[in-house]
XYZ file of C-alpha atoms in Angstrom:
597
model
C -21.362 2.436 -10.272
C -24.677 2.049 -10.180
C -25.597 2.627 -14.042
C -22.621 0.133 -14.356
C -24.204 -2.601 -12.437
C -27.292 -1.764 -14.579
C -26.319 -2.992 -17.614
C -25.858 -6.364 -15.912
C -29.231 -6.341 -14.578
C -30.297 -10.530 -14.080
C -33.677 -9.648 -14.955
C -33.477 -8.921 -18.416
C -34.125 -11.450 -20.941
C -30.835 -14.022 -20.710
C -30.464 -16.445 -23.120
C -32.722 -15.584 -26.490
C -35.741 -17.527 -26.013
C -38.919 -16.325 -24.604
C -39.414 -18.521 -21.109
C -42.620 -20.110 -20.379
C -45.077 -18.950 -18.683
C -45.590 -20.559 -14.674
C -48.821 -22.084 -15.290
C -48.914 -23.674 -10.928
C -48.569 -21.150 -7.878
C -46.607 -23.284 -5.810
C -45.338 -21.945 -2.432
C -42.505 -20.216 -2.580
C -40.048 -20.879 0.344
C -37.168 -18.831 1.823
C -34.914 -19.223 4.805
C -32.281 -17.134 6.074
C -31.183 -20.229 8.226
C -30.967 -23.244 6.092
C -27.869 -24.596 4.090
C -27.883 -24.027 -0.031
C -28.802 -27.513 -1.653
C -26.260 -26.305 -4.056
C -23.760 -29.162 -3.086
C -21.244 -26.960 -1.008
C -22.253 -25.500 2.552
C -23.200 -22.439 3.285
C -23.528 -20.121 -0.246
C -24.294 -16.970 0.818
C -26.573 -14.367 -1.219
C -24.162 -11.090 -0.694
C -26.861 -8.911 -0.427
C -30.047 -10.736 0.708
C -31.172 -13.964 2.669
C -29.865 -17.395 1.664
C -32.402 -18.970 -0.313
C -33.604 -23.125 -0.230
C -32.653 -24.431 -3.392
C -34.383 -27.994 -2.796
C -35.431 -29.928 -5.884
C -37.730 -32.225 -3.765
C -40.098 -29.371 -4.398
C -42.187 -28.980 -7.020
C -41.332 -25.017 -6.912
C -38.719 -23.334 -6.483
C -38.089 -19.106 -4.704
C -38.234 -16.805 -7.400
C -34.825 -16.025 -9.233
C -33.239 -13.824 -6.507
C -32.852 -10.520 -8.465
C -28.701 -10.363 -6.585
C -26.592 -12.936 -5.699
C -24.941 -16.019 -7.455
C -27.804 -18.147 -8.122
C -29.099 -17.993 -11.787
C -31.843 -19.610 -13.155
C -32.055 -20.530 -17.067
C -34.715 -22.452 -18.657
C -32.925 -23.269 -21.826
C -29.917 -22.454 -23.706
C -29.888 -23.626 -27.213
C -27.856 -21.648 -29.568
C -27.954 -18.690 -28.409
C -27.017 -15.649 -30.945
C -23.800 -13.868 -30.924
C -24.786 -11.016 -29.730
C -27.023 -12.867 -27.288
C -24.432 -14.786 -26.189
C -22.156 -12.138 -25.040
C -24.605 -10.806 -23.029
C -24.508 -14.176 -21.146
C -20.862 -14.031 -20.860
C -21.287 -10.497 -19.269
C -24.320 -11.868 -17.007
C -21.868 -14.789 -15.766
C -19.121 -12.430 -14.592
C -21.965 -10.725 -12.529
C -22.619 -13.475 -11.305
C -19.356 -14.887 -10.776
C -18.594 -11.166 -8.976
C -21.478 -11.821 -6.576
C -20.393 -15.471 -5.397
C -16.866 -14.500 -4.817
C -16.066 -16.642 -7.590
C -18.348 -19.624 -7.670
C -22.001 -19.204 -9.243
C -24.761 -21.782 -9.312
C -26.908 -22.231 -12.428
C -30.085 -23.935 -12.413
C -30.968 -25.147 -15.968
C -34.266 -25.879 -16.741
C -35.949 -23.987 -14.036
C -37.702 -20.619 -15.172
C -37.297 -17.165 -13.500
C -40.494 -18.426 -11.694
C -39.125 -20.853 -10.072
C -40.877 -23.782 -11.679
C -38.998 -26.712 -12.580
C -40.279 -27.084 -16.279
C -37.286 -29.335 -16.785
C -35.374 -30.326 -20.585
C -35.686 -33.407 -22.945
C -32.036 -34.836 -23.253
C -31.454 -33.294 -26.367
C -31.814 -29.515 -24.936
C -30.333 -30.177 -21.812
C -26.710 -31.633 -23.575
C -26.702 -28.292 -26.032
C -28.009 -25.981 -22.792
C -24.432 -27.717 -20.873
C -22.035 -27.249 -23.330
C -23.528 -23.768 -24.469
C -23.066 -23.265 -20.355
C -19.336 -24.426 -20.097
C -18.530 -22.457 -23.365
C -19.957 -18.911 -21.745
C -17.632 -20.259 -18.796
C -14.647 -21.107 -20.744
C -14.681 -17.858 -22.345
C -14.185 -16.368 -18.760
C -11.539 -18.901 -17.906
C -14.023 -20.601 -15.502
C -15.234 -24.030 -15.283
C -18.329 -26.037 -14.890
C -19.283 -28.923 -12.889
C -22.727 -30.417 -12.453
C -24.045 -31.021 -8.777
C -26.801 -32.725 -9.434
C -29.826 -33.400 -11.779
C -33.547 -34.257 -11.010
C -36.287 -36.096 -13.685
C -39.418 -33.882 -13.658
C -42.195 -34.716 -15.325
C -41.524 -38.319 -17.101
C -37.900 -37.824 -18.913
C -37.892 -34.237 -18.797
C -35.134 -33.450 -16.460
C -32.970 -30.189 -14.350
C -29.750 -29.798 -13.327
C -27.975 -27.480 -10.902
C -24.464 -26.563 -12.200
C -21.236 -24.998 -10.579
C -19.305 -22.015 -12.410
C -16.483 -21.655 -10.653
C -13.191 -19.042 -11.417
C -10.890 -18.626 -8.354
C -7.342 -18.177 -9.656
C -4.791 -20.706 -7.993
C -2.474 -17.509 -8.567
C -1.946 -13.642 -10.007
C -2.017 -14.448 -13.664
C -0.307 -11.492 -14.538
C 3.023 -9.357 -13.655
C 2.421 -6.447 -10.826
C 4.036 -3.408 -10.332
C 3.508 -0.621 -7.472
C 3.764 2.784 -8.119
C 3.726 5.382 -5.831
C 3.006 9.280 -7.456
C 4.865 11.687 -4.805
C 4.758 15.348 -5.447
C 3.322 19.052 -4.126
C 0.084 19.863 -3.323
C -0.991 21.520 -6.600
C 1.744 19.256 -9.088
C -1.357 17.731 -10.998
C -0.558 14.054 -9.604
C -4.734 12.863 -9.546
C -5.146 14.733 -12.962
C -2.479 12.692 -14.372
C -3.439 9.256 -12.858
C -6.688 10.166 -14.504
C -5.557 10.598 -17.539
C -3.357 7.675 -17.551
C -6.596 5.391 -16.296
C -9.629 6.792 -18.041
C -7.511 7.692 -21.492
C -9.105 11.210 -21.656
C -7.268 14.163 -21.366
C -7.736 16.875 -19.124
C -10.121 20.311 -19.724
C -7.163 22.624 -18.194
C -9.689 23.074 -14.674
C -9.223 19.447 -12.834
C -11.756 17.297 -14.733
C -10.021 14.248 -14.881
C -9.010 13.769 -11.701
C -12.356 13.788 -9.937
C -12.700 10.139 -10.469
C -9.361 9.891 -8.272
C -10.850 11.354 -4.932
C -12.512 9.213 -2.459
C -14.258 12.276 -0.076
C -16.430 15.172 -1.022
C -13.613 17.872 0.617
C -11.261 16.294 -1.217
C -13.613 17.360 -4.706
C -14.225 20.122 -2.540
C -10.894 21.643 -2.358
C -8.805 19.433 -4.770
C -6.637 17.922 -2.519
C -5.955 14.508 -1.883
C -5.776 13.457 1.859
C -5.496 9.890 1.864
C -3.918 6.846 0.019
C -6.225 6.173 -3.276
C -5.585 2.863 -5.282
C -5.147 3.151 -9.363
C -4.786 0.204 -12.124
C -3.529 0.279 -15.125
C -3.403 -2.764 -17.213
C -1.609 -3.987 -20.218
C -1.768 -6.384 -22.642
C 0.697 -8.455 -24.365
C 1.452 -5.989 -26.988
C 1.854 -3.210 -24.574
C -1.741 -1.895 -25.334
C -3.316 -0.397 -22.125
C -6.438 -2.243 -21.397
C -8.158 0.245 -19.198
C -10.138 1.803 -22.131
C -9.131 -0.472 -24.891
C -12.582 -2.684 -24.723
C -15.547 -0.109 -23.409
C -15.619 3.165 -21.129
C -16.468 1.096 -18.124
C -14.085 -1.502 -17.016
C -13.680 -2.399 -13.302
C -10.809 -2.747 -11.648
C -11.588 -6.646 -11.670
C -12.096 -6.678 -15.304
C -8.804 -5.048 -15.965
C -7.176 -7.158 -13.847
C -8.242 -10.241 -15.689
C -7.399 -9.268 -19.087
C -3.833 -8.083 -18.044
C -0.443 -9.420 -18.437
C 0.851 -6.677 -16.946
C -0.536 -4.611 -13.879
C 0.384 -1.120 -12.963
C -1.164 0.101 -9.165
C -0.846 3.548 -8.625
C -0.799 4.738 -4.928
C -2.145 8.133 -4.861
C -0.513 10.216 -1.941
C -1.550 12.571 -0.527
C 0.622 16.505 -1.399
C -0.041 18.398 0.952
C 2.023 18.960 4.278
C -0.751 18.298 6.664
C -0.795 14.402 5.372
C 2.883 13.650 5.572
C 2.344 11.246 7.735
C 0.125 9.113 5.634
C 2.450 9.534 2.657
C 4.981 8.130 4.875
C 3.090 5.262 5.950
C 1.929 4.459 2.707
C 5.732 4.486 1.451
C 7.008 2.227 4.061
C 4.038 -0.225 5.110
C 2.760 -1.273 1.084
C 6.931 -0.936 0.029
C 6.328 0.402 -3.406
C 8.438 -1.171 -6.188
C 9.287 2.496 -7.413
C 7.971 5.874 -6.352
C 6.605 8.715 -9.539
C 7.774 12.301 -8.551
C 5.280 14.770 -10.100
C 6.460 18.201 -10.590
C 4.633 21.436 -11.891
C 6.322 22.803 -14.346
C 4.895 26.201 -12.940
C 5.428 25.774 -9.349
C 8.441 24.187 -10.173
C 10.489 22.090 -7.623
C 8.673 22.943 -4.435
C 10.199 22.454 -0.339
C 7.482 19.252 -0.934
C 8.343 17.722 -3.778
C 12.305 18.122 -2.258
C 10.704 16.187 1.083
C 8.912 13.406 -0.661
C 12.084 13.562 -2.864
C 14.476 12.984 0.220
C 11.988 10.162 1.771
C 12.467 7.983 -1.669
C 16.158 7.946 -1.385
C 15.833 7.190 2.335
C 13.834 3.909 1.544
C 16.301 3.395 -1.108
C 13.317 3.287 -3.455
C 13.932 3.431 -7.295
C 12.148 7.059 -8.417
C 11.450 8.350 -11.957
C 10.319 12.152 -12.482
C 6.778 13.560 -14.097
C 6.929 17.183 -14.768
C 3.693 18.410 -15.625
C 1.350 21.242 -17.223
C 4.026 22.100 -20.072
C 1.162 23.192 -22.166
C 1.356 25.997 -19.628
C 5.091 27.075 -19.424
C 8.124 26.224 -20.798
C 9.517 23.217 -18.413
C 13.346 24.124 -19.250
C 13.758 26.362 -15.730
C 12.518 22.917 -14.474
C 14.392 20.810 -15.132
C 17.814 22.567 -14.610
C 17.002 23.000 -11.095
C 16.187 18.901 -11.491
C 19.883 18.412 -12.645
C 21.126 20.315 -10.269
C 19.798 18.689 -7.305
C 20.293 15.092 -8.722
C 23.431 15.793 -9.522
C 24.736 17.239 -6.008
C 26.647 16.083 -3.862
C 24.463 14.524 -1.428
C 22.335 12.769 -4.136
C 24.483 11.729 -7.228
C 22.029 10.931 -9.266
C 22.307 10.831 -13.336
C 19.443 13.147 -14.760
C 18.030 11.495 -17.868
C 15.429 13.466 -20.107
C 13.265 11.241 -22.257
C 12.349 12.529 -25.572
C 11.812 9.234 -27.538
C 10.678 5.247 -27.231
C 14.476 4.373 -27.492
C 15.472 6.323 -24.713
C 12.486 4.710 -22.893
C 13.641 1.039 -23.174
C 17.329 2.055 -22.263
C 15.499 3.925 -18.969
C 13.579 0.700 -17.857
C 16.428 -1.146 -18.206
C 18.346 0.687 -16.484
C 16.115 0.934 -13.712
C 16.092 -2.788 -13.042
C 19.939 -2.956 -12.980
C 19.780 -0.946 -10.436
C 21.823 2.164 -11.436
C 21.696 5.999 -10.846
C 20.048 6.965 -13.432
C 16.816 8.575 -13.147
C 14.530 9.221 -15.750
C 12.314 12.655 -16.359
C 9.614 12.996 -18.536
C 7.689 15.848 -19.618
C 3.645 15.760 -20.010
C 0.834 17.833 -20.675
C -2.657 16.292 -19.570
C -4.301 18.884 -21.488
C -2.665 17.851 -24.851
C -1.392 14.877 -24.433
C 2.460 15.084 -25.083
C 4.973 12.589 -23.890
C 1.666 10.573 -22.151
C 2.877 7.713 -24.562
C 6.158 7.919 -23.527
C 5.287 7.394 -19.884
C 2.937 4.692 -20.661
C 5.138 2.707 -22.343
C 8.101 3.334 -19.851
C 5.642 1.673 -17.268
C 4.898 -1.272 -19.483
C 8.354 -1.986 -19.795
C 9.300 -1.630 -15.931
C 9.599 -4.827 -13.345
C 9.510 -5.598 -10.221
C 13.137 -5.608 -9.680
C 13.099 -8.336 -7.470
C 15.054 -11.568 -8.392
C 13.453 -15.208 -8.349
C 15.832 -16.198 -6.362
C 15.245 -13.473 -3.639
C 11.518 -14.299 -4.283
C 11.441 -17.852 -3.836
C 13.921 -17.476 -0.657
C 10.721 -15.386 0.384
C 8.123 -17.627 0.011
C 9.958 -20.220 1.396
C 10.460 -18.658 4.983
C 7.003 -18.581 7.434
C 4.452 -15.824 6.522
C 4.545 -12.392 7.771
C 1.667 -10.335 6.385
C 1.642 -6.223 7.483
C -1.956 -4.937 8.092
C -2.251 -1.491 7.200
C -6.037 -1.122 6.581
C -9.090 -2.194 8.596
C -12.331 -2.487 6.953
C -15.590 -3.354 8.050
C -18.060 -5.076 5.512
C -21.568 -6.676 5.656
C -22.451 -10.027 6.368
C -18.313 -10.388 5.751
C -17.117 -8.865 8.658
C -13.277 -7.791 9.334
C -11.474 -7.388 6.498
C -7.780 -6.376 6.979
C -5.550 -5.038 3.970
C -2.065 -4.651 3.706
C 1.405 -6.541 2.403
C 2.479 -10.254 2.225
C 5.980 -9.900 3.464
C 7.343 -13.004 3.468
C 5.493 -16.932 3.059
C 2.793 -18.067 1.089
C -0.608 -17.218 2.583
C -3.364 -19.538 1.564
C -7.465 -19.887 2.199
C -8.162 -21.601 5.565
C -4.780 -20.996 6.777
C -4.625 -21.034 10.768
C -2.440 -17.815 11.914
C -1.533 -15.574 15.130
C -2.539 -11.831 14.631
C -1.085 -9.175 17.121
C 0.173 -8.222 19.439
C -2.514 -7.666 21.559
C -2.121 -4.860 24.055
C 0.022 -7.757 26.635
C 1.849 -8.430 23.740
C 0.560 -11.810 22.864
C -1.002 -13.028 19.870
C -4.198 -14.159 19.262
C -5.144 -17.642 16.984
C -7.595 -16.895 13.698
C -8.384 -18.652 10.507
C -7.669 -16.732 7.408
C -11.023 -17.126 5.504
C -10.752 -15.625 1.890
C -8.345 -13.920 -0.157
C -8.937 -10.891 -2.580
C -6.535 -9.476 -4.726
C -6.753 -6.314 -6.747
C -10.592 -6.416 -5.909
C -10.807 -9.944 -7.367
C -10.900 -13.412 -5.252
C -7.882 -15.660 -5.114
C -6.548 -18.712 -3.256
C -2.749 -17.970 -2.722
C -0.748 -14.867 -1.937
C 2.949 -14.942 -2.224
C 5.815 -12.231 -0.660
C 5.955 -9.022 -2.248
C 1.488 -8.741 -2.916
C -1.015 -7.120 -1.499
C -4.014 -8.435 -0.463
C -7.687 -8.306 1.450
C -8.181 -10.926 3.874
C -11.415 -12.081 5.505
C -11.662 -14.102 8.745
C -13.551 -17.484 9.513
C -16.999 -16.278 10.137
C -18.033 -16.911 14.242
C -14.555 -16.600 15.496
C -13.908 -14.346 18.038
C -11.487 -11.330 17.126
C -9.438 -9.233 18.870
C -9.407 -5.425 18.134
C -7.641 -4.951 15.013
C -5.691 -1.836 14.340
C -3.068 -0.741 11.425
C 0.364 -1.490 12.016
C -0.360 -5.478 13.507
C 0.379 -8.562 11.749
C -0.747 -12.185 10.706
C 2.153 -14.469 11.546
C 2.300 -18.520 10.725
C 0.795 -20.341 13.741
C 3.512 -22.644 14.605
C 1.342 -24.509 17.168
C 4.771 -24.504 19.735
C 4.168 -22.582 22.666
C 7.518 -22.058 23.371
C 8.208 -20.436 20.068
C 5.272 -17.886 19.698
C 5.548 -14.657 19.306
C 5.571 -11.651 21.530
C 5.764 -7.598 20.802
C 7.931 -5.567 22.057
C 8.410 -2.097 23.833
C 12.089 -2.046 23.670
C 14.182 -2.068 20.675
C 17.811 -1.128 19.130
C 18.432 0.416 15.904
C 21.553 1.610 14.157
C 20.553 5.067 12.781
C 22.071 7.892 10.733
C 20.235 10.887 11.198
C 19.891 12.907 7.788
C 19.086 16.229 9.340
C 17.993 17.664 12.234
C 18.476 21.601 13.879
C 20.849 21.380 16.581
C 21.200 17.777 18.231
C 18.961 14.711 19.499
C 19.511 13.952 23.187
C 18.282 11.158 25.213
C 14.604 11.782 25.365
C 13.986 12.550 21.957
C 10.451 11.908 21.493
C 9.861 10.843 17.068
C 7.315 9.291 15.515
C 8.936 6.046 13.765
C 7.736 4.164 10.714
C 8.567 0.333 11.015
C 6.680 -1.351 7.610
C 3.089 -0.227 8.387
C 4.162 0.842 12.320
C 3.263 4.268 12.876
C 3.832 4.724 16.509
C 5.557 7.381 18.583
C 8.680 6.571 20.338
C 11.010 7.729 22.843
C 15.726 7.779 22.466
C 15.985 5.713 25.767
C 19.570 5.804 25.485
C 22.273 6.643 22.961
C 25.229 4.247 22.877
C 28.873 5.817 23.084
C 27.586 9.443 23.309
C 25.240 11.637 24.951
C 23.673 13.063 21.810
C 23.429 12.759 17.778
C 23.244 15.666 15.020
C 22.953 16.055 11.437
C 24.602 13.108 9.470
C 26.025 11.626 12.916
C 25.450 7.686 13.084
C 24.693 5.933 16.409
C 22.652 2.675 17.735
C 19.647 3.947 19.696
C 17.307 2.514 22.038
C 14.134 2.876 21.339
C 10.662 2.873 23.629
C 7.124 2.582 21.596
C 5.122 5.011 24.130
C 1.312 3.368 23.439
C 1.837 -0.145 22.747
C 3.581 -2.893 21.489
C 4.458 -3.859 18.177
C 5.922 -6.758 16.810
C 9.774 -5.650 15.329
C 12.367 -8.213 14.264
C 15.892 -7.319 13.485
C 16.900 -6.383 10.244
C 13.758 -4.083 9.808
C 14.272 -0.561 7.852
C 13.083 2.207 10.651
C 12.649 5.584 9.234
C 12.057 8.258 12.116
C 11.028 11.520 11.541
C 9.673 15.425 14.055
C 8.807 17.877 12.043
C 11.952 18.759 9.799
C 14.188 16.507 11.806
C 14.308 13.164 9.811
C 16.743 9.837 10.387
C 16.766 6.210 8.938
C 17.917 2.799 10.327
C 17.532 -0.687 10.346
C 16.793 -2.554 13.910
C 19.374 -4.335 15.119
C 17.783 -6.014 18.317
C 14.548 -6.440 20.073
C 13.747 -6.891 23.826
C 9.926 -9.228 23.677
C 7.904 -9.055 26.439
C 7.933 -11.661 28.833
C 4.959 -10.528 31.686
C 1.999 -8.760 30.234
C 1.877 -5.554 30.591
C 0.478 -3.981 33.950
């Protein structure tokens, strides 16, 4: 990342012309403290001190090497290749400010305010808002000072927050065994170069050394892939080095890959990441070797018990012949407790009549067969993802966003001179900058007031979030916060007392259990997955019998055993001990009235 930010370097020469040379030491002034001049409060240097930008002074600080504060003494038609380079220092600056970058014309890297005739400054403007135009930004200029007789400066505001996503996302998340190749293919799907038979392309995909170590992923990794128009995958279409920001902004169409994690140990992360982020369709990746492993049949049996549309990968068929495969495929799709409609792609035809058929709705489910080594049937998979949607209607979607917002944390970070940032999934609402909302519950069960602060999607800033995205969100700086932890969530502060919320220990839930050894008696202690809930829980009492087995349905009480979480009814519970697995939806909650003692 590092050679990438390189090429940006701010220091290099910017805009074609040679800048003069400082001829005064002024003093140069700094202040960690003190507001920008800049015309809006507070713009903060990401990595360093703020810095005075005061044009009452003869001198300026030195061009701060990061941040969003650029300083340009002229820019008067600029070469083409010279003027890309611009473009590409604006986005770095842009990426610094969150969005907004300040441009001091007429000032040089110095900080001396040499200033521009009239003539200079109008071309140095509109050579300004073209660079910005060609990054879908705009320009606006704070204010100008007269320096020496009618020579003149001007302080100028680039700014590129998008009102809204401009393009169409999709969430994908790659299921399958420990050793099915799913980080090998995501890295040949991302970085457009195949595989060297021993693993090289998926090294990009771990986020810990063990995890290089050993090969094995063992937590939830985040992949884009972005298209264009014309169905072209923009990832490597431009240069070798495009951030996930960069893709995101030339897309029409976004793909995000959830990479879970294969191996047993991490089931429970795979589950949370299936159920908290609620994937629009889940990628089982089979070894054609290994074949279809006790694993894949798990991850398999979790899909269909979120209801979650699922297409098949089987991989390595540069290896062995993937016929054995995909009978035992068939056969398990096919049986009685699935019903499922195998459907082997071997052509672009059959791909459109696939995604189609996936956003009707029907059984169909669609294999493909890849090599990452050599390449085969990688276009067909591509393209199949181009063509997939959503699958959610407008009319669902704006029935959504109409109803108050219910965002699911299911990360916590912690980032400097941010703060707490929380990620997860918009359920329902529109979430907005400067929004006031209730996060909890708290460990009484209450709810504490915060300001939502900023807004990042797909590592890019935004102003609005709508139901079905995920998102980053900061926090007002200086506001107290309560210990955050996964599985909370930012409700819409209604400012009623009388109607805010409270979590709950207690709840109901009509279940069907899909297996389980012998029988579940009162008890019972499971761990249950509630969106991004991960909690254990305890079968307080079994309505109408004394005990449940294997494909037996019954409403449950429920007890959370550490404590509360906020459930409403109509939730999808999925409950799972070791082999024993059930599913649900809640049917009623008991809040808390007393905090807890």
């Amino acid at each position: 990342m590092d050679s990438f930010l390189s090429l940006f370097d701010p220091n290099q020469p910017d805009d074609g012309f040679d800048e003069e040379q400082d001829l005064q030491n002024g003093n140069l002034t700094a202040s960690s403290n003190s507001q920008s001049g800049s015309g809006s409060e507070g713009e903060q240097d990401v990595h360093c001190n703020k810095i005075v930008i005061d044009f009452d002074q003869e001198q300026l600080p030195p061009e701060p090497q990061l941040g969003n504060i650029e300083y340009k003494l002229k820019l008067i038609n600029p070469s083409k290749q010279r003027f890309e380079h611009l473009v590409t220092q604006m986005k770095w600056r842009l990426r610094e400010g969150h969005g907004e970058a300040i441009y001091e014309i007429g000032v040089s890297d110095a900080g001396h305010l040499h200033g521009l005739n009239e003539k200079d400054m109008n071309a140095s403007l509109v050579t300004l808002k073209q660079m910005a135009h060609k990054l879908g930004a705009s320009t606006s200029v704070l204010r100008k000072k007269f320096v020496a007789g009618r020579r003149s400066v001007a302080e100028v505001l680039v700014r590129k927050i998008p009102d809204d996503q401009h393009n169409i996302e999709v969430r994908v998340a790659v299921l399958g065994g420990a050793d099915a190749g799913k980080s090998t293919l995501l890295g040949v799907l991302t970085q457009g170069e195949f595989d060297n038979g021993r693993g090289r392309a998926r090294l990009n995909m771990f986020r810990h050394m063990h995890e290089i170590q050993s090969g094995r992923t063992s937590c939830i990794s985040h992949e884009t892939l972005g298209f264009d128009a014309q169905g072209n995958i923009i990832n490597y279409k431009y240069n070798e080095m495009m951030t996930a920001e960069e893709i995101s902004d030339r897309s029409t169409k976004l793909v995000t890959f959830m990479d879970l994690a294969g191996h047993r140990r991490y089931i429970r992360t795979t589950v949370q990441a299936l159920s908290g982020y609620s994937p629009h369709y889940a990628m089982l990746v089979v070894s054609a070797g290994s074949g279809f492993n006790s694993t894949s049949k798990e991850h398999l049996s979790i899909a269909r018990a979120l209801d979650m549309p699922f297409f098949i990968v089987i991989t390595k068929t540069d290896i062995t012949s993937p016929d054995q495969t995909i009978q035992d495929l068939k056969n398990l799709l096919t049986s009685i407790g699935c019903r499922k409609v195998p459907f082997v792609i071997t052509n672009a035809d059959e791909v459109i009549s696939a995604g189609s058929n996936q956003v009707s709705g029907s059984n169909i489910v669609p294999i493909f067969c890849v090599s990452n080594v050599t390449g085969a049937g990688l276009n067909l998979v591509t393209k199949f993802l181009y063509v997939l949607s959503p699958g959610i209607s407008n009319a669902e979607k704006e029935r959504l966003e109409q109803e108050p917002c219910e965002f699911h944390i299911d990360e916590i970070f912690r980032v400097s001179e941010v703060g707490t940032v929380v990620g997860g999934l918009l359920v329902k609402g529109v979430l907005t900058e400067n929004m006031p909302m209730k996060i909890g519950p708290l460990p009484d069960g209450y709810f504490h007031s915060v300001t939502v602060h900023t807004i990042h999607r797909n590592k890019a800033p935004c102003r609005v979030v709508r139901a079905g995205q995920s998102a980053s969100l900061s926090f007002t700086p200086n506001q107290t916060l309560p210990q955050i932890r996964s599985g909370m969530v930012l409700l819409t502060d209604s400012g009623n007392p009388e109607v805010e919320p409270r979590g709950t220990i207690f709840f109901q839930a009509k279940v069907s259990v899909l297996f389980h050894a012998t029988a579940i008696f009162v008890g019972f202690q499971t761990t249950v997955h509630i969106g991004s809930i991960r909690q254990t829980a305890v079968i307080r009492g079994i309505m109408g019998c004394g005990k449940i087995g294997t494909n037996d349905k019954a409403s449950v009480l429920f007890q959370f055993v550490g404590h509360p979480e906020y459930v409403r009814p109509g939730m999808r519970i999925l409950f799972r001990e070791g082999t024993s697995k059930g599913i649900g939806f809640v049917t009623q909650v008991f809040p808390l009235i007393d905090p807890v003692t």
